[in-house]
Amino acid sequence: MNRETSQKLLPVVSNKPNKSTYNLNPIHKLVEGQIAVGYNSLASRLKSEKTIIIDGYVGVDWIEIVNNLTAILKSNGFTVSTYNIQECLKPENELNNIVAPYLNGDDPVFGKKTDLKLLDYFEKEKLANVKLENNADIQIVYGTGAALSSIKGCLVYVDLPKNELQYRMRANAITNLGFSKLKPHKQMYKHFYFVDWVVLNEEKKKLLPKFDIIIDQQRPEEPTWTEGEALRKSLTNISQNFFRVRPWFEPGVWGGNWIKEHIEGLNPNVPNYAWSFEMIVPENGLIFGDQNGWLEVSFDMLMFLEHKNVLGNAANRFKYDFPIRYDFLDTYDGGNLSVQCHPKPEYIKTEFGENFTQDETYYILDAENDAEVYLGFQEDINPEEFKTALDNSYQTKAELDVEKYVQKMPAKKHDLFLIPHGTVHCSGINNMVLEISATPYIYTFKMYDWQRLDLEGNPRPLNIERAFKNLNFNRKGTVVQDTLISKPTVEAQGEGWEKIHLPTHPDHFYDVYRYEFDDEVEIETKNQCHILMLVEGTAVELSVASQQQTFYYAETFAVPAATQKYRLKNKGNSKAKVVVTFVKEDAC
């Protein structure tokens, strides 16, 4: 996967369900309690509290929250004192020194995941000696890290979806944690990914079991909130049944029109859609809703609370990391992706601090007759000659004869191309790719990008040197056809159904199956989390225990390991085909 962020693309602006079959806003039931909307209801809930601690994620608009709460409480006759925990932060020059080792200088994409803790950002003596105005009716300590203070009280946590955070970043409305100056957007995102998110996710994991209230602050002046215990019970419920994250969509220089033409309700005022983030755990959220509204929290909250229910056997290896991602790459009437590869396991761990690498596959959801995929080297590949040609193309802006070095093969609907680490590859034009992959998603070493500029008119960075430290030149010639194109086999069948194995490469820790059925099929999880998508047909009804949910064509959903078994019923008039992915038993 090759990813850039560019602009906010909210699929809808209201809290009404989307009318198209593909649901842009999948909603989960809130167990007990209810969702409340607005600062008036929040102030009413908090007015009986003497001390309130409001902590939360980077990007939160603390001024909006505190000003609204203070004004409402004062209008109801309360005296209020506030303390911004930012007063306890270390000076910015000190913070710069402690985060710099993880940012790799001016590298536009790659840093190294930090081992810093949120406490490292603060002057510990100041935290221990926060003084409040005891004569005030209500005392509020607020800001990212507020729960680190010595003050105890009603704990409120404010979350923010990653796409909203990045919109605020692109609007120059926020900065990185602890810093007042803006950075270029790509540098800011790198800082978020390798430092801020790592630090704050660890803190969120600590606070999740004990916060009293959870707030979703993505809609200006209209926060939604519920009790912490209601959220925790709701997360436990879906960890034993099923879930679907909220997808979100991004344009890109090579993006196409398939998503625009097949998914209703998206912003039409964009040049294309290159990606759909169907299930990329670090960036997707889960929506809970009732008759009052919606509340979205980051997907990782589910993993922090119930990773064993979700992953089953695989929890021993992956712990709080959800191991598999699904996303769309749309090149219909678009362009080729960059010629690229992904890092070896030891390289991604040493260089970037990731626990496992970006092993991918391309499942062809749809394709035109001329669709092709670039995969593996030509038999006569000469690594030195290839590198010289790449360097020359980069320096002179000359076009590269890619097919002289890289194989190109036809892509047909339901093909599965295998892309373990080190494999040179890219999708060609007129493919709608379901990318099934290990979760890491930004570690794309681009070697050639067809001499394109990005959507802002700037040259796209290449990573030729990094690529050549990871390329596997043995993946060439007939080895590609023999080992990198999955060869489906029917593993089991019955009246009106087949279970088809689409074997992955030995380097892939996950496996892929496709169930084809006229009526219904029952599947056992065997203590593994199953990630599913209807890749042909209209709709399927998922039944888990006493719960049912209908999922439509191209929607990604997951059945946790704890469910043990589930049933899929075909709701369309033609054969249903459902792809199922899970961690291999010997990879746990």
PDB file of N, CA and C in Angstrom, residues 307-357:
ATOM      1  N   HIS A 307      -8.569  -7.689  23.619  1.00  0.00           N
ATOM      2  CA  HIS A 307      -7.769  -8.277  22.543  1.00  0.00           C
ATOM      3  C   HIS A 307      -7.816  -9.803  22.533  1.00  0.00           C
ATOM      4  N   LYS A 308      -7.989 -10.417  23.679  1.00  0.00           N
ATOM      5  CA  LYS A 308      -8.047 -11.880  23.708  1.00  0.00           C
ATOM      6  C   LYS A 308      -9.348 -12.391  23.103  1.00  0.00           C
ATOM      7  N   ASN A 309     -10.465 -11.728  23.404  1.00  0.00           N
ATOM      8  CA  ASN A 309     -11.731 -12.098  22.759  1.00  0.00           C
ATOM      9  C   ASN A 309     -11.645 -11.924  21.247  1.00  0.00           C
ATOM     10  N   VAL A 310     -11.030 -10.836  20.821  1.00  0.00           N
ATOM     11  CA  VAL A 310     -10.974 -10.527  19.393  1.00  0.00           C
ATOM     12  C   VAL A 310     -10.048 -11.497  18.669  1.00  0.00           C
ATOM     13  N   LEU A 311      -8.833 -11.677  19.150  1.00  0.00           N
ATOM     14  CA  LEU A 311      -7.811 -12.406  18.396  1.00  0.00           C
ATOM     15  C   LEU A 311      -7.694 -13.878  18.760  1.00  0.00           C
ATOM     16  N   GLY A 312      -8.163 -14.288  19.918  1.00  0.00           N
ATOM     17  CA  GLY A 312      -8.057 -15.691  20.278  1.00  0.00           C
ATOM     18  C   GLY A 312      -6.614 -16.158  20.326  1.00  0.00           C
ATOM     19  N   ASN A 313      -6.303 -17.212  19.599  1.00  0.00           N
ATOM     20  CA  ASN A 313      -4.942 -17.762  19.611  1.00  0.00           C
ATOM     21  C   ASN A 313      -3.897 -16.742  19.190  1.00  0.00           C
ATOM     22  N   ALA A 314      -4.239 -15.875  18.260  1.00  0.00           N
ATOM     23  CA  ALA A 314      -3.274 -14.912  17.732  1.00  0.00           C
ATOM     24  C   ALA A 314      -2.918 -13.821  18.732  1.00  0.00           C
ATOM     25  N   ALA A 315      -3.691 -13.696  19.821  1.00  0.00           N
ATOM     26  CA  ALA A 315      -3.388 -12.677  20.832  1.00  0.00           C
ATOM     27  C   ALA A 315      -2.048 -12.935  21.500  1.00  0.00           C
ATOM     28  N   ASN A 316      -1.617 -14.187  21.534  1.00  0.00           N
ATOM     29  CA  ASN A 316      -0.327 -14.503  22.159  1.00  0.00           C
ATOM     30  C   ASN A 316       0.816 -13.832  21.422  1.00  0.00           C
ATOM     31  N   ARG A 317       0.707 -13.768  20.097  1.00  0.00           N
ATOM     32  CA  ARG A 317       1.767 -13.144  19.293  1.00  0.00           C
ATOM     33  C   ARG A 317       1.567 -11.652  19.124  1.00  0.00           C
ATOM     34  N   PHE A 318       0.335 -11.236  18.784  1.00  0.00           N
ATOM     35  CA  PHE A 318       0.113  -9.850  18.374  1.00  0.00           C
ATOM     36  C   PHE A 318      -0.356  -8.942  19.506  1.00  0.00           C
ATOM     37  N   LYS A 319      -0.794  -9.524  20.610  1.00  0.00           N
ATOM     38  CA  LYS A 319      -1.211  -8.760  21.781  1.00  0.00           C
ATOM     39  C   LYS A 319      -2.257  -7.703  21.400  1.00  0.00           C
ATOM     40  N   TYR A 320      -1.921  -6.407  21.529  1.00  0.00           N
ATOM     41  CA  TYR A 320      -2.910  -5.357  21.274  1.00  0.00           C
ATOM     42  C   TYR A 320      -2.919  -4.899  19.814  1.00  0.00           C
ATOM     43  N   ASP A 321      -2.029  -5.443  19.001  1.00  0.00           N
ATOM     44  CA  ASP A 321      -1.986  -5.086  17.583  1.00  0.00           C
ATOM     45  C   ASP A 321      -2.963  -5.958  16.802  1.00  0.00           C
ATOM     46  N   PHE A 322      -3.884  -5.337  16.094  1.00  0.00           N
ATOM     47  CA  PHE A 322      -4.744  -6.099  15.199  1.00  0.00           C
ATOM     48  C   PHE A 322      -3.915  -6.414  13.963  1.00  0.00           C
ATOM     49  N   PRO A 323      -3.756  -7.687  13.586  1.00  0.00           N
ATOM     50  CA  PRO A 323      -2.689  -8.045  12.638  1.00  0.00           C
ATOM     51  C   PRO A 323      -2.994  -7.849  11.163  1.00  0.00           C
ATOM     52  N   ILE A 324      -4.278  -7.787  10.773  1.00  0.00           N
ATOM     53  CA  ILE A 324      -4.641  -7.825   9.357  1.00  0.00           C
ATOM     54  C   ILE A 324      -5.403  -6.564   8.987  1.00  0.00           C
ATOM     55  N   ARG A 325      -5.131  -6.035   7.796  1.00  0.00           N
ATOM     56  CA  ARG A 325      -5.891  -4.884   7.308  1.00  0.00           C
ATOM     57  C   ARG A 325      -6.485  -5.180   5.934  1.00  0.00           C
ATOM     58  N   TYR A 326      -7.578  -4.491   5.659  1.00  0.00           N
ATOM     59  CA  TYR A 326      -8.224  -4.485   4.351  1.00  0.00           C
ATOM     60  C   TYR A 326      -8.297  -3.031   3.876  1.00  0.00           C
ATOM     61  N   ASP A 327      -7.945  -2.795   2.636  1.00  0.00           N
ATOM     62  CA  ASP A 327      -8.154  -1.477   2.052  1.00  0.00           C
ATOM     63  C   ASP A 327      -8.334  -1.618   0.547  1.00  0.00           C
ATOM     64  N   PHE A 328      -8.903  -0.593  -0.065  1.00  0.00           N
ATOM     65  CA  PHE A 328      -9.113  -0.568  -1.508  1.00  0.00           C
ATOM     66  C   PHE A 328      -8.068   0.304  -2.183  1.00  0.00           C
ATOM     67  N   LEU A 329      -7.608  -0.138  -3.350  1.00  0.00           N
ATOM     68  CA  LEU A 329      -6.756   0.646  -4.239  1.00  0.00           C
ATOM     69  C   LEU A 329      -7.490   0.742  -5.568  1.00  0.00           C
ATOM     70  N   ASP A 330      -7.931   1.939  -5.921  1.00  0.00           N
ATOM     71  CA  ASP A 330      -8.773   2.131  -7.091  1.00  0.00           C
ATOM     72  C   ASP A 330      -7.976   2.808  -8.200  1.00  0.00           C
ATOM     73  N   THR A 331      -7.725   2.076  -9.306  1.00  0.00           N
ATOM     74  CA  THR A 331      -7.020   2.672 -10.440  1.00  0.00           C
ATOM     75  C   THR A 331      -7.901   2.706 -11.693  1.00  0.00           C
ATOM     76  N   TYR A 332      -9.213   2.532 -11.540  1.00  0.00           N
ATOM     77  CA  TYR A 332     -10.117   2.581 -12.693  1.00  0.00           C
ATOM     78  C   TYR A 332     -10.029   3.956 -13.364  1.00  0.00           C
ATOM     79  N   ASP A 333      -9.627   3.981 -14.621  1.00  0.00           N
ATOM     80  CA  ASP A 333      -9.429   5.235 -15.360  1.00  0.00           C
ATOM     81  C   ASP A 333      -8.408   6.122 -14.656  1.00  0.00           C
ATOM     82  N   GLY A 334      -7.570   5.509 -13.827  1.00  0.00           N
ATOM     83  CA  GLY A 334      -6.568   6.266 -13.085  1.00  0.00           C
ATOM     84  C   GLY A 334      -5.170   6.014 -13.621  1.00  0.00           C
ATOM     85  N   GLY A 335      -4.244   5.733 -12.736  1.00  0.00           N
ATOM     86  CA  GLY A 335      -2.861   5.507 -13.133  1.00  0.00           C
ATOM     87  C   GLY A 335      -2.266   4.326 -12.417  1.00  0.00           C
ATOM     88  N   ASN A 336      -1.066   3.929 -12.854  1.00  0.00           N
ATOM     89  CA  ASN A 336      -0.329   2.885 -12.159  1.00  0.00           C
ATOM     90  C   ASN A 336       0.102   3.375 -10.777  1.00  0.00           C
ATOM     91  N   LEU A 337       0.145   2.475  -9.813  1.00  0.00           N
ATOM     92  CA  LEU A 337       0.804   2.804  -8.558  1.00  0.00           C
ATOM     93  C   LEU A 337       2.307   2.921  -8.803  1.00  0.00           C
ATOM     94  N   SER A 338       3.025   3.434  -7.824  1.00  0.00           N
ATOM     95  CA  SER A 338       4.480   3.500  -7.951  1.00  0.00           C
ATOM     96  C   SER A 338       5.067   2.089  -7.946  1.00  0.00           C
ATOM     97  N   VAL A 339       6.211   1.925  -8.609  1.00  0.00           N
ATOM     98  CA  VAL A 339       6.963   0.672  -8.538  1.00  0.00           C
ATOM     99  C   VAL A 339       7.610   0.638  -7.163  1.00  0.00           C
ATOM    100  N   GLN A 340       7.349  -0.403  -6.388  1.00  0.00           N
ATOM    101  CA  GLN A 340       7.642  -0.350  -4.958  1.00  0.00           C
ATOM    102  C   GLN A 340       7.956  -1.721  -4.387  1.00  0.00           C
ATOM    103  N   CYS A 341       8.423  -1.719  -3.146  1.00  0.00           N
ATOM    104  CA  CYS A 341       8.548  -2.945  -2.352  1.00  0.00           C
ATOM    105  C   CYS A 341       8.385  -2.571  -0.889  1.00  0.00           C
ATOM    106  N   HIS A 342       8.347  -3.605  -0.023  1.00  0.00           N
ATOM    107  CA  HIS A 342       8.165  -3.393   1.414  1.00  0.00           C
ATOM    108  C   HIS A 342       9.302  -4.057   2.184  1.00  0.00           C
ATOM    109  N   PRO A 343       9.545  -3.617   3.416  1.00  0.00           N
ATOM    110  CA  PRO A 343      10.749  -4.029   4.135  1.00  0.00           C
ATOM    111  C   PRO A 343      10.731  -5.458   4.666  1.00  0.00           C
ATOM    112  N   LYS A 344      11.926  -6.000   4.824  1.00  0.00           N
ATOM    113  CA  LYS A 344      12.115  -7.294   5.474  1.00  0.00           C
ATOM    114  C   LYS A 344      11.738  -7.161   6.957  1.00  0.00           C
ATOM    115  N   PRO A 345      11.373  -8.275   7.597  1.00  0.00           N
ATOM    116  CA  PRO A 345      10.975  -8.193   9.016  1.00  0.00           C
ATOM    117  C   PRO A 345      12.050  -7.580   9.917  1.00  0.00           C
ATOM    118  N   GLU A 346      13.307  -7.978   9.718  1.00  0.00           N
ATOM    119  CA  GLU A 346      14.364  -7.449  10.575  1.00  0.00           C
ATOM    120  C   GLU A 346      14.615  -5.965  10.303  1.00  0.00           C
ATOM    121  N   TYR A 347      14.404  -5.554   9.058  1.00  0.00           N
ATOM    122  CA  TYR A 347      14.637  -4.155   8.692  1.00  0.00           C
ATOM    123  C   TYR A 347      13.565  -3.254   9.292  1.00  0.00           C
ATOM    124  N   ILE A 348      12.308  -3.660   9.203  1.00  0.00           N
ATOM    125  CA  ILE A 348      11.226  -2.816   9.730  1.00  0.00           C
ATOM    126  C   ILE A 348      11.293  -2.710  11.255  1.00  0.00           C
ATOM    127  N   LYS A 349      11.795  -3.762  11.879  1.00  0.00           N
ATOM    128  CA  LYS A 349      11.927  -3.722  13.339  1.00  0.00           C
ATOM    129  C   LYS A 349      13.094  -2.836  13.765  1.00  0.00           C
ATOM    130  N   THR A 350      14.234  -3.006  13.105  1.00  0.00           N
ATOM    131  CA  THR A 350      15.430  -2.247  13.475  1.00  0.00           C
ATOM    132  C   THR A 350      15.299  -0.781  13.112  1.00  0.00           C
ATOM    133  N   GLU A 351      14.822  -0.508  11.894  1.00  0.00           N
ATOM    134  CA  GLU A 351      14.786   0.860  11.391  1.00  0.00           C
ATOM    135  C   GLU A 351      13.591   1.658  11.907  1.00  0.00           C
ATOM    136  N   PHE A 352      12.444   1.008  12.062  1.00  0.00           N
ATOM    137  CA  PHE A 352      11.214   1.750  12.328  1.00  0.00           C
ATOM    138  C   PHE A 352      10.513   1.355  13.623  1.00  0.00           C
ATOM    139  N   GLY A 353      10.952   0.274  14.275  1.00  0.00           N
ATOM    140  CA  GLY A 353      10.369  -0.113  15.553  1.00  0.00           C
ATOM    141  C   GLY A 353       9.064  -0.870  15.461  1.00  0.00           C
ATOM    142  N   GLU A 354       8.720  -1.384  14.264  1.00  0.00           N
ATOM    143  CA  GLU A 354       7.491  -2.169  14.108  1.00  0.00           C
ATOM    144  C   GLU A 354       7.749  -3.626  14.520  1.00  0.00           C
ATOM    145  N   ASN A 355       6.688  -4.287  14.966  1.00  0.00           N
ATOM    146  CA  ASN A 355       6.815  -5.667  15.432  1.00  0.00           C
ATOM    147  C   ASN A 355       6.712  -6.699  14.319  1.00  0.00           C
ATOM    148  N   PHE A 356       6.088  -6.334  13.203  1.00  0.00           N
ATOM    149  CA  PHE A 356       5.991  -7.247  12.063  1.00  0.00           C
ATOM    150  C   PHE A 356       5.883  -6.409  10.800  1.00  0.00           C
ATOM    151  N   THR A 357       6.136  -7.031   9.667  1.00  0.00           N
ATOM    152  CA  THR A 357       6.312  -6.245   8.447  1.00  0.00           C
ATOM    153  C   THR A 357       5.065  -6.209   7.580  1.00  0.00           C
TER     154      THR A 357
END
